[in-house]
XYZ file of C-alpha atoms in Angstrom:
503
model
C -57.732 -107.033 31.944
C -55.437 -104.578 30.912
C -53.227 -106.856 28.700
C -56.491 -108.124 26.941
C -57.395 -104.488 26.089
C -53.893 -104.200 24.717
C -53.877 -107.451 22.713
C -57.595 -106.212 21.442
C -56.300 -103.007 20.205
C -53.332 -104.700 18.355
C -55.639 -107.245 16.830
C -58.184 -104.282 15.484
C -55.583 -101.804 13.750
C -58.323 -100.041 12.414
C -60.403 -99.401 16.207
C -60.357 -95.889 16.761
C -58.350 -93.732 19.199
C -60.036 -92.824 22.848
C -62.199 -90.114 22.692
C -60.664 -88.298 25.450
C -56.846 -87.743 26.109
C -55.442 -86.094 29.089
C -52.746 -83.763 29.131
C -50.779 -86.401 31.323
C -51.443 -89.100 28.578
C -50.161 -86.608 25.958
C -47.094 -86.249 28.239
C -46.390 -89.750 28.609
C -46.748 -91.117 25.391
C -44.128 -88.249 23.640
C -41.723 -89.235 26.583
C -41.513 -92.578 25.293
C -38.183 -93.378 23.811
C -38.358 -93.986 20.262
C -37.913 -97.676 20.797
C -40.672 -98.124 22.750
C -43.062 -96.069 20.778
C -43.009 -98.971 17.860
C -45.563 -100.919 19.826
C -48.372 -98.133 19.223
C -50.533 -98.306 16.345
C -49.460 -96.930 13.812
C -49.712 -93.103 13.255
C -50.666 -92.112 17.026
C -47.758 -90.329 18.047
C -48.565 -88.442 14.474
C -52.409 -87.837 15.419
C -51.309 -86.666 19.151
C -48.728 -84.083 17.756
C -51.892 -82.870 15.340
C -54.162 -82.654 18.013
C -52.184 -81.465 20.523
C -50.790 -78.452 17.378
C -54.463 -77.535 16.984
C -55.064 -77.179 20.631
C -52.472 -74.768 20.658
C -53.855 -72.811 17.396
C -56.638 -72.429 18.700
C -55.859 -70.234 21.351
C -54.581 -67.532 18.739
C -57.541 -66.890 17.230
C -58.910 -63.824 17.541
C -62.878 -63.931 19.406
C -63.788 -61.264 16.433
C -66.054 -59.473 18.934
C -66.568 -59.638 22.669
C -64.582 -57.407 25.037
C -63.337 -56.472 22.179
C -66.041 -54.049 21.042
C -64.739 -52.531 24.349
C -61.605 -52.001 23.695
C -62.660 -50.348 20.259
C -64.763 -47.761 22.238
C -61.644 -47.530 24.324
C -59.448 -46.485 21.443
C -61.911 -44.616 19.570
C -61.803 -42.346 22.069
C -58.153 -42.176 22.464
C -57.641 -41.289 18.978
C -60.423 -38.551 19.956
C -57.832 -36.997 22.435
C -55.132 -37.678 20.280
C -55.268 -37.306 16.928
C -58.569 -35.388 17.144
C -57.226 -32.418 19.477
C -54.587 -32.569 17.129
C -56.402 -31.896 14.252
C -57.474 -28.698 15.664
C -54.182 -27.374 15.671
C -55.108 -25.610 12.050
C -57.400 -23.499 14.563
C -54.358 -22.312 16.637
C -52.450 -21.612 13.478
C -54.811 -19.567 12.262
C -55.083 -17.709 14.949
C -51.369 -17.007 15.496
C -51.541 -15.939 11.725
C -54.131 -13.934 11.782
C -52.618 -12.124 15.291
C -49.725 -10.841 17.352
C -49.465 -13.184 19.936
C -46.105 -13.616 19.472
C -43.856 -10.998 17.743
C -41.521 -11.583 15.177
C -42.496 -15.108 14.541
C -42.738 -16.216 11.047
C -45.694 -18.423 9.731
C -43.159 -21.118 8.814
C -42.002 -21.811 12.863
C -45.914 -22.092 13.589
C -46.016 -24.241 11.011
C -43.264 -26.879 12.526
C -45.331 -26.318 15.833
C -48.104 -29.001 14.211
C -45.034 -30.958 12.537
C -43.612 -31.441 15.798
C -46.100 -32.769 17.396
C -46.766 -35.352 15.191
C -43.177 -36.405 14.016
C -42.396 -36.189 18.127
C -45.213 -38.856 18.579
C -44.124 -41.037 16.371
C -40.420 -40.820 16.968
C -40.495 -42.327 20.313
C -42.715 -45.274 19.118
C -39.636 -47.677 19.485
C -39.563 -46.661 23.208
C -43.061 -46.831 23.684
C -42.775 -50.243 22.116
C -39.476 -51.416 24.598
C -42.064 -49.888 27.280
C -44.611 -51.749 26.714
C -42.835 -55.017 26.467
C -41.198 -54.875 29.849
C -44.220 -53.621 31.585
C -47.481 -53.471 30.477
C -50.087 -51.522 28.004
C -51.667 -49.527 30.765
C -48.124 -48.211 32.155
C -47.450 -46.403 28.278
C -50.708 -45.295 28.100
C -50.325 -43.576 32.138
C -46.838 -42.066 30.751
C -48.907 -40.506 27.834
C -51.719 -38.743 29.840
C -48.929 -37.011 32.347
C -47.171 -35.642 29.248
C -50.029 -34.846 26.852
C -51.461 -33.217 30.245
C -48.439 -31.449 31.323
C -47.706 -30.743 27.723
C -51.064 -28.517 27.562
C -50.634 -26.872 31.052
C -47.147 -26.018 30.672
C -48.248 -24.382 26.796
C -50.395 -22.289 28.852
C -47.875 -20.498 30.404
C -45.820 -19.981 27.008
C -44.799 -16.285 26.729
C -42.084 -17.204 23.720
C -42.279 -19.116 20.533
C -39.724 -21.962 21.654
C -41.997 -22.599 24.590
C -44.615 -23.777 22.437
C -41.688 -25.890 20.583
C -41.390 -27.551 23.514
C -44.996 -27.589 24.955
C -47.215 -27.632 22.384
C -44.992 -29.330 20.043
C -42.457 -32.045 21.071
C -44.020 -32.300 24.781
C -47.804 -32.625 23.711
C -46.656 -35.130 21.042
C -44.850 -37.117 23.108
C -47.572 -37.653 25.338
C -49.662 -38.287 21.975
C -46.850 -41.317 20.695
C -47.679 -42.966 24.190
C -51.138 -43.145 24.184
C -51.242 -43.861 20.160
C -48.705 -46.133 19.736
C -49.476 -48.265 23.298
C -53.246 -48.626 22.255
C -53.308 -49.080 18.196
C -51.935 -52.749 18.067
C -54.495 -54.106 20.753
C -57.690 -53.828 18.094
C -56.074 -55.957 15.607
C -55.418 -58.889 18.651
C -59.313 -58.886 19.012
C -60.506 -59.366 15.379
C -59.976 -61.120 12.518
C -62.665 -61.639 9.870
C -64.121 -57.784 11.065
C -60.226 -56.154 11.769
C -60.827 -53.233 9.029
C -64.267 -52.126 10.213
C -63.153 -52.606 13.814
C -60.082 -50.447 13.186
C -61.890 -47.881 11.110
C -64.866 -47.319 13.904
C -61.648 -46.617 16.017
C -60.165 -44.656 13.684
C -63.388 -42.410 13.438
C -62.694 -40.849 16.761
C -59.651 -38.974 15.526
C -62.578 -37.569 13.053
C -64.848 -37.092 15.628
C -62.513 -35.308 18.226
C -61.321 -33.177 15.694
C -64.871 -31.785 14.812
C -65.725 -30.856 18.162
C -62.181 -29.787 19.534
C -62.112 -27.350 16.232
C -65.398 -25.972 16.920
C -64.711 -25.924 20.648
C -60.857 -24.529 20.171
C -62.533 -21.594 18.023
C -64.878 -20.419 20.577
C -62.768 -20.549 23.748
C -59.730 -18.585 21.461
C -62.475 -16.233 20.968
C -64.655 -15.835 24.263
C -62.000 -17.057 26.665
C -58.176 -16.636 25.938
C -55.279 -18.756 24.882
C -53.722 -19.802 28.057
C -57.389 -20.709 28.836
C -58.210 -22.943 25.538
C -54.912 -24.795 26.420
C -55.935 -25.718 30.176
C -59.545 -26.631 29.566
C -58.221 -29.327 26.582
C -55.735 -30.336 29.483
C -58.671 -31.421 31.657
C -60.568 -32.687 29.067
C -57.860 -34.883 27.928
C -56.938 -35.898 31.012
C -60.732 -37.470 32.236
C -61.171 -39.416 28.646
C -57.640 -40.786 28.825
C -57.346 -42.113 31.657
C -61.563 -43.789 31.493
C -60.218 -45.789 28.445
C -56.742 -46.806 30.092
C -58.626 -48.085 33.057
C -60.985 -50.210 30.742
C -58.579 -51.385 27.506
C -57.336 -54.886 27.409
C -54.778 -56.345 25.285
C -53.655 -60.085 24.321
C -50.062 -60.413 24.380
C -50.358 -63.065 26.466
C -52.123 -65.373 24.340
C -50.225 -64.125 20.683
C -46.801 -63.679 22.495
C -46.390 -60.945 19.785
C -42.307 -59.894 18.839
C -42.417 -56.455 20.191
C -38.796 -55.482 19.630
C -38.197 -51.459 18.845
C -36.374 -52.492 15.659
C -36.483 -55.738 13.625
C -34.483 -54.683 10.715
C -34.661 -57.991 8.756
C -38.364 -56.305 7.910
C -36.268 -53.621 6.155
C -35.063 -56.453 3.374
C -38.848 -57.357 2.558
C -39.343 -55.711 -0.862
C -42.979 -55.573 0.039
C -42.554 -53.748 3.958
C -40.740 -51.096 2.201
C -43.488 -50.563 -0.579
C -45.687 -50.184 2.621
C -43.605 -47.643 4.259
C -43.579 -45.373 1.034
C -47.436 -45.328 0.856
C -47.255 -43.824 4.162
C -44.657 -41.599 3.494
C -46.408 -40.000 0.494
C -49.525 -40.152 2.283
C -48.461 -38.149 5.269
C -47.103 -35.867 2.590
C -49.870 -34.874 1.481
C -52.503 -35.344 4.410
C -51.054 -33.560 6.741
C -51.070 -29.995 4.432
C -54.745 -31.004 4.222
C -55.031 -31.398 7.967
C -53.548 -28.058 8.875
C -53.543 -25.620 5.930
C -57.925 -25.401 5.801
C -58.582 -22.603 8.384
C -55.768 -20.409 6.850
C -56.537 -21.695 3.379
C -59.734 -19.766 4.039
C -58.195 -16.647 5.425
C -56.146 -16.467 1.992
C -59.237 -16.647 0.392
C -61.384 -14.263 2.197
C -63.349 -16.343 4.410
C -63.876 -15.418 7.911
C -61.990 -17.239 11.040
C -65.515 -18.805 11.919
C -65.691 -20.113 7.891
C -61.881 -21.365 8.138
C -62.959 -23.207 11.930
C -66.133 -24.939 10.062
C -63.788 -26.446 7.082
C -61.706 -27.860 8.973
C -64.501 -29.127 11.924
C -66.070 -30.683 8.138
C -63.303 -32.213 7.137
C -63.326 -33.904 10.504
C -67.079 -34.944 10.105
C -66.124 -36.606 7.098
C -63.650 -38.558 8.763
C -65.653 -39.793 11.010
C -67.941 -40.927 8.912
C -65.698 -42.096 6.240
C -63.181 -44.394 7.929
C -65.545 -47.440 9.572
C -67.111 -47.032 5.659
C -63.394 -47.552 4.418
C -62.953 -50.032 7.171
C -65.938 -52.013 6.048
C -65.504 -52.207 2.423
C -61.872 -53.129 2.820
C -62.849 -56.303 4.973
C -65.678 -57.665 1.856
C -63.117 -56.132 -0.723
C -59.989 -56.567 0.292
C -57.462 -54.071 2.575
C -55.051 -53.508 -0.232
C -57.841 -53.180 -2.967
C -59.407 -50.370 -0.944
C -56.200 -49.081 0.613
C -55.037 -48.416 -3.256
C -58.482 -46.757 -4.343
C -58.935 -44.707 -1.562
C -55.704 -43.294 -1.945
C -56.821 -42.421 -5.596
C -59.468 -40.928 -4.876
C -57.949 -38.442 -2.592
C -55.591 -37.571 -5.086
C -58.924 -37.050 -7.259
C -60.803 -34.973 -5.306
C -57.532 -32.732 -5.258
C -57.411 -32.139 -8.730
C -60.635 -32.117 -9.377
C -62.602 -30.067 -6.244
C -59.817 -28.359 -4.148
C -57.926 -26.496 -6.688
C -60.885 -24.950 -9.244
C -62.672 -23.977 -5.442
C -61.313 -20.467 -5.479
C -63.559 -18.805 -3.531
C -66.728 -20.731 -3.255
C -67.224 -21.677 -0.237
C -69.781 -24.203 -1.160
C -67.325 -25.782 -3.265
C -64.960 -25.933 -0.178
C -67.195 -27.506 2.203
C -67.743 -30.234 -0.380
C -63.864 -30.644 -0.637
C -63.729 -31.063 3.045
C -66.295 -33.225 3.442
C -65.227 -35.712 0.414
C -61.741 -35.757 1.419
C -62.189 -36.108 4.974
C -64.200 -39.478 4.600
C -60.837 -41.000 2.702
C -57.545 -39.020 3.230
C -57.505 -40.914 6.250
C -57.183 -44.623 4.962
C -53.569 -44.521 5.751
C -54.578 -44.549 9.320
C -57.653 -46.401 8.878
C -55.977 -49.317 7.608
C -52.311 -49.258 8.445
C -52.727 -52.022 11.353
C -54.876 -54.363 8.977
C -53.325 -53.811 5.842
C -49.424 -54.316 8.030
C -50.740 -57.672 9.130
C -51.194 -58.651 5.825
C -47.693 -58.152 5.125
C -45.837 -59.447 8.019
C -48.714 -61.174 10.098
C -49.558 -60.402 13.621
C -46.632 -61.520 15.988
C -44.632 -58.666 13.569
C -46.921 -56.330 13.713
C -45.185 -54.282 16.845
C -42.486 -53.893 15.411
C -43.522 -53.588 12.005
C -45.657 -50.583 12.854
C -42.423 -48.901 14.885
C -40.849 -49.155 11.411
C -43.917 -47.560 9.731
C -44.071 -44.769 12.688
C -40.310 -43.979 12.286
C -40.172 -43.205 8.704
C -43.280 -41.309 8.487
C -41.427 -38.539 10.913
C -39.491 -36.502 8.424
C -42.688 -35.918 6.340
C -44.675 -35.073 9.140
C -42.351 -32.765 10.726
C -41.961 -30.906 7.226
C -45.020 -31.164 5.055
C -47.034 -28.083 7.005
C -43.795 -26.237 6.364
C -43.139 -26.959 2.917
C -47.029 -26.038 2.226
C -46.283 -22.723 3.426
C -43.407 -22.372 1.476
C -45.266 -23.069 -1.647
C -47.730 -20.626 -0.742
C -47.692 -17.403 -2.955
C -49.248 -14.397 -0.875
C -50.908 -12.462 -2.803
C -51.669 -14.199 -5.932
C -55.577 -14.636 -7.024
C -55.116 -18.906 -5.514
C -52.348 -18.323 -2.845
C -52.809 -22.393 -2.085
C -52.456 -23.571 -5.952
C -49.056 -25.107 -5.135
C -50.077 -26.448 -2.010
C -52.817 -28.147 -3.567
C -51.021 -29.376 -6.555
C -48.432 -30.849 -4.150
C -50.962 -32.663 -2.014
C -52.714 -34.208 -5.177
C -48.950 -35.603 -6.275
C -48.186 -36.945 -3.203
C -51.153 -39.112 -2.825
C -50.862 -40.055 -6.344
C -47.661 -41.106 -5.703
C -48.916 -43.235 -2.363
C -51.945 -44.766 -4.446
C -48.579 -46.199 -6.844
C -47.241 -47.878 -3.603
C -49.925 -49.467 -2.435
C -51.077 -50.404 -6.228
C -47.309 -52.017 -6.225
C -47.938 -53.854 -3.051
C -51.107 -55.430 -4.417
C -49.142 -56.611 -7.016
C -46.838 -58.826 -4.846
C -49.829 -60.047 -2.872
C -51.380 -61.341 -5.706
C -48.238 -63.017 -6.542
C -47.445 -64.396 -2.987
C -51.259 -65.589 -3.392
C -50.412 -67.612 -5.624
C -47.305 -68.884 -4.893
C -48.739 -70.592 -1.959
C -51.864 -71.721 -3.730
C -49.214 -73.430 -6.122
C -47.335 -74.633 -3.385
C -49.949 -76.297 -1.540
C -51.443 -77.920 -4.805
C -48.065 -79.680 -4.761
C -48.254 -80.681 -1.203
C -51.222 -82.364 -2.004
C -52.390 -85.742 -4.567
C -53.571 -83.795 -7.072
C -53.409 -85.337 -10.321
C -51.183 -83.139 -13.027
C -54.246 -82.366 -15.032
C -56.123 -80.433 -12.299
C -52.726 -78.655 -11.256
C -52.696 -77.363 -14.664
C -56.028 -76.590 -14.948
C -55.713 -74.003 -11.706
C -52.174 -72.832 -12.546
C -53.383 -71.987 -15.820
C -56.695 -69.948 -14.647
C -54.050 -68.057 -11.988
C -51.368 -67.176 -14.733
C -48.944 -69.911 -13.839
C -47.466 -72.307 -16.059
C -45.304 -74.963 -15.622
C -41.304 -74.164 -17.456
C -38.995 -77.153 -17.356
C -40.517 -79.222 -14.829
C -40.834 -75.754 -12.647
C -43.986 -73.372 -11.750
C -43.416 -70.048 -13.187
C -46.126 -67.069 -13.241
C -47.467 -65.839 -16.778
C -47.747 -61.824 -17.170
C -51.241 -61.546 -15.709
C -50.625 -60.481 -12.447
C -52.617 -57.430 -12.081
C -55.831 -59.994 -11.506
C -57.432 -60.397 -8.425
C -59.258 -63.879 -7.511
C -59.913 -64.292 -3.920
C -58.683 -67.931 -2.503
């Protein structure tokens, strides 16, 4: 019997193949020697490799929902207890301003307080990254709550300005990098076709957080105390944190992703370093916004309770403007939004910050335009990396895009002060002029980026025309609607590469 159904399948070449095949069969058949294989029809080992390559694809693809959504309410509020408390931090500088809580400090070391804790968080991404690899998500993000925790208690004991350093600044962040850093990648594992929106409805936490920690930070500085607004944001912290690290989920089993601290050979990518300058002049310029409202509005004449509801605004824009960013960048395109967003908060700058004076009307309109989109850096620095590098990069990538951004978060608060001229009728006019440049500058970067998309686009629309029978006619008639043309017997681009077709 079984000889006849071998004899039948040679005489039929053209039968088709079973309709199921085992994994044993699979094995079996690729086993056999080279030799041997010559009896099977002809292409099977060929259609077994294909199937068995798809199989394999398959399980990388994102689910673009599911637990997912879970693991986006997870890190939304994260980033709540992260970045959001953080945000508040203009609060606390305001208040040590506008007081004497500690003697014969000068507003520029407050001001590195708020640079530390950022630049601290993101300096120790390449060990939160070596952390995570060797143990597991859920162990970075347990190392994060005991220092972001301990970093608040231990701030409430501060009696001297280099306790805070230490505390408030490089202890608080730390805690901060671990909780950040451990949790951001895990979104982008779960979606695909919806990865900007899903990232941006995270994202929108930070926003949210910040409104009510600055409203909440104002009111405890002024019915409570300070040692008592530092341990009450401990304990709050604390329950959220560890909720969401009990409940987030990653996939790093099923993407394998390269989480090394460092992969240099990123570094020789003309486009990765484009990407790492948009974030540097970003953070350049957001984080003067982030910190400098509340005592923007003491230079101006506003009350603390006036400074406290600009910067609570600017967080409501946030989080209302980043899943908007989030979702227009998935129908439009990450690097198309990326680039105008970035514009447009070099725009609203120019054109509402600096002629506010001392409207306050006009100043709640700046912080509510500005908040909904000078926070696409972090809105769509996950999506817009993949796009570069692709997902099993994207660890390390991101530790590369969290270690340069440290030097201008440590120092942009600080240089804002600097620029600051007491006194004057618009003490912030240099501080505002040097947030609008910085952004333009970042909105350059990412416009430079697009560029070499477009072209790498269409380098591999070219080269898969060739892979394929098309006749020469047709090639040309694509190349030519894309700007290519063929030189010499070889493809070459034409000068319109600022065009965007979607493939």
């Amino acid at each position: 019997m079984k000889e006849q159904q071998v004899n039948s399948s040679r005489d039929n070449p053209g039968s088709t193949l079973p309709d199921i095949i085992t994994e044993s069969t699979l094995e079996s058949i690729t086993k056999i020697p080279t030799s041997k294989r010559d009896d099977q029809p002809h292409g099977l080992a060929r259609i077994l490799s294909r199937r068995s390559k798809a199989a394999s694809d398959a399980v990388d693809i994102p689910p673009d929902g599911g637990y997912g959504w879970v693991v986006v309410t997870c890190c939304f509020f994260i980033n709540a207890s992260t970045w959001g408390i953080n945000s508040s931090y203009g609060v606390f500088l305001s208040h040590y301003l506008s007081t004497n809580t500690f003697p014969e400090t000068t507003p520029l070391m407050f001001a590195f307080i708020g640079g530390l804790s950022i630049s601290s968080s993101l300096l120790i991404a390449p060990l939160v990254t070596l952390t995570t690899r060797y143990t597991t998500t859920q162990t970075g993000m347990l190392i994060g709550i005991a220092l972001e925790t301990g970093g608040f208690i231990a701030a409430s004991f501060a009696t001297k300005i280099w306790h805070l350093f230490l505390t408030h600044g490089v202890l608080f962040g730390m805690g901060l990098g671990f909780l950040f850093t451990s949790s951001v990648g895990t979104i982008s594992q779960w979606f695909d076709k919806k990865r900007s929106i899903a990232n941006g409805l995270a994202a929108a936490g930070s926003g949210m957080g910040g409104l009510a920690y600055s409203l909440g930070v104002r009111s405890m500085l002024t019915n409570l105390s300070l040692p008592w607004t530092f341990r009450i944001c401990a304990l709050t912290t604390l329950a959220v944190n560890v909720i969401c690290t009990i409940l987030i989920r990653d996939r790093n089993h099923q993407i394998k992703p390269n989480q090394r601290a460092f992969d240099v050979s990123l570094l020789r990518r003309y486009q990765f370093v484009l990407l790492m300058f948009w974030g540097i002049f970003s953070m350049l310029g957001y984080v003067v916004i982030l910190f400098s409202l509340p005592d923007y509005a003491r230079a101006q004449g506003f009350s603390d309770t006036q400074g406290s509801v600009l910067s609570a605004l600017l967080n409501l824009g946030m989080a209302f403007g980043r899943p908007l960013v989030g979702w227009v960048s998935d129908r439009w395109g990450r690097l198309n939004v990326g680039g105008i967003m970035t514009m447009v908060t070099a725009i609203s700058c120019f054109v509402i910050w600096m002629p506010a004076g001392k409207s306050f009307g006009v100043a709640i309109l700046f912080s509510l335009v500005n908040g909904a989109v000078c926070g696409t850096f972090w809105t769509t620095i996950s999506p817009i990396t993949v796009e570069v590098v692709g997902i099993k990069d994207l660890p390390s990538a991101l530790s590369l895009v969290w270690m340069s951004i440290v030097i201008p978060t440590t120092f942009s608060e600080a240089i804002a002060l600097y620029l600051r001229r007491e006194g004057s009728s618009n003490p912030y006019l240099f501080p505002q002029l040097w947030s609008g440049l910085m952004f333009l500058a970042a909105a350059v970067m990412m416009w430079l980026l697009r560029a070499w998309k477009l072209g790498d686009i269409d380098r591999k629309m070219m080269e898969s025309s060739q892979d394929t029978a098309m006749d020469e006619k047709t090639a040309m008639e694509i190349s030519g609607e894309r700007g290519w043309r063929k030189v010499k017997g070889k493809w070459a681009r034409g000068s319109r590469w600022w065009r965007y077709d979607y493939v």
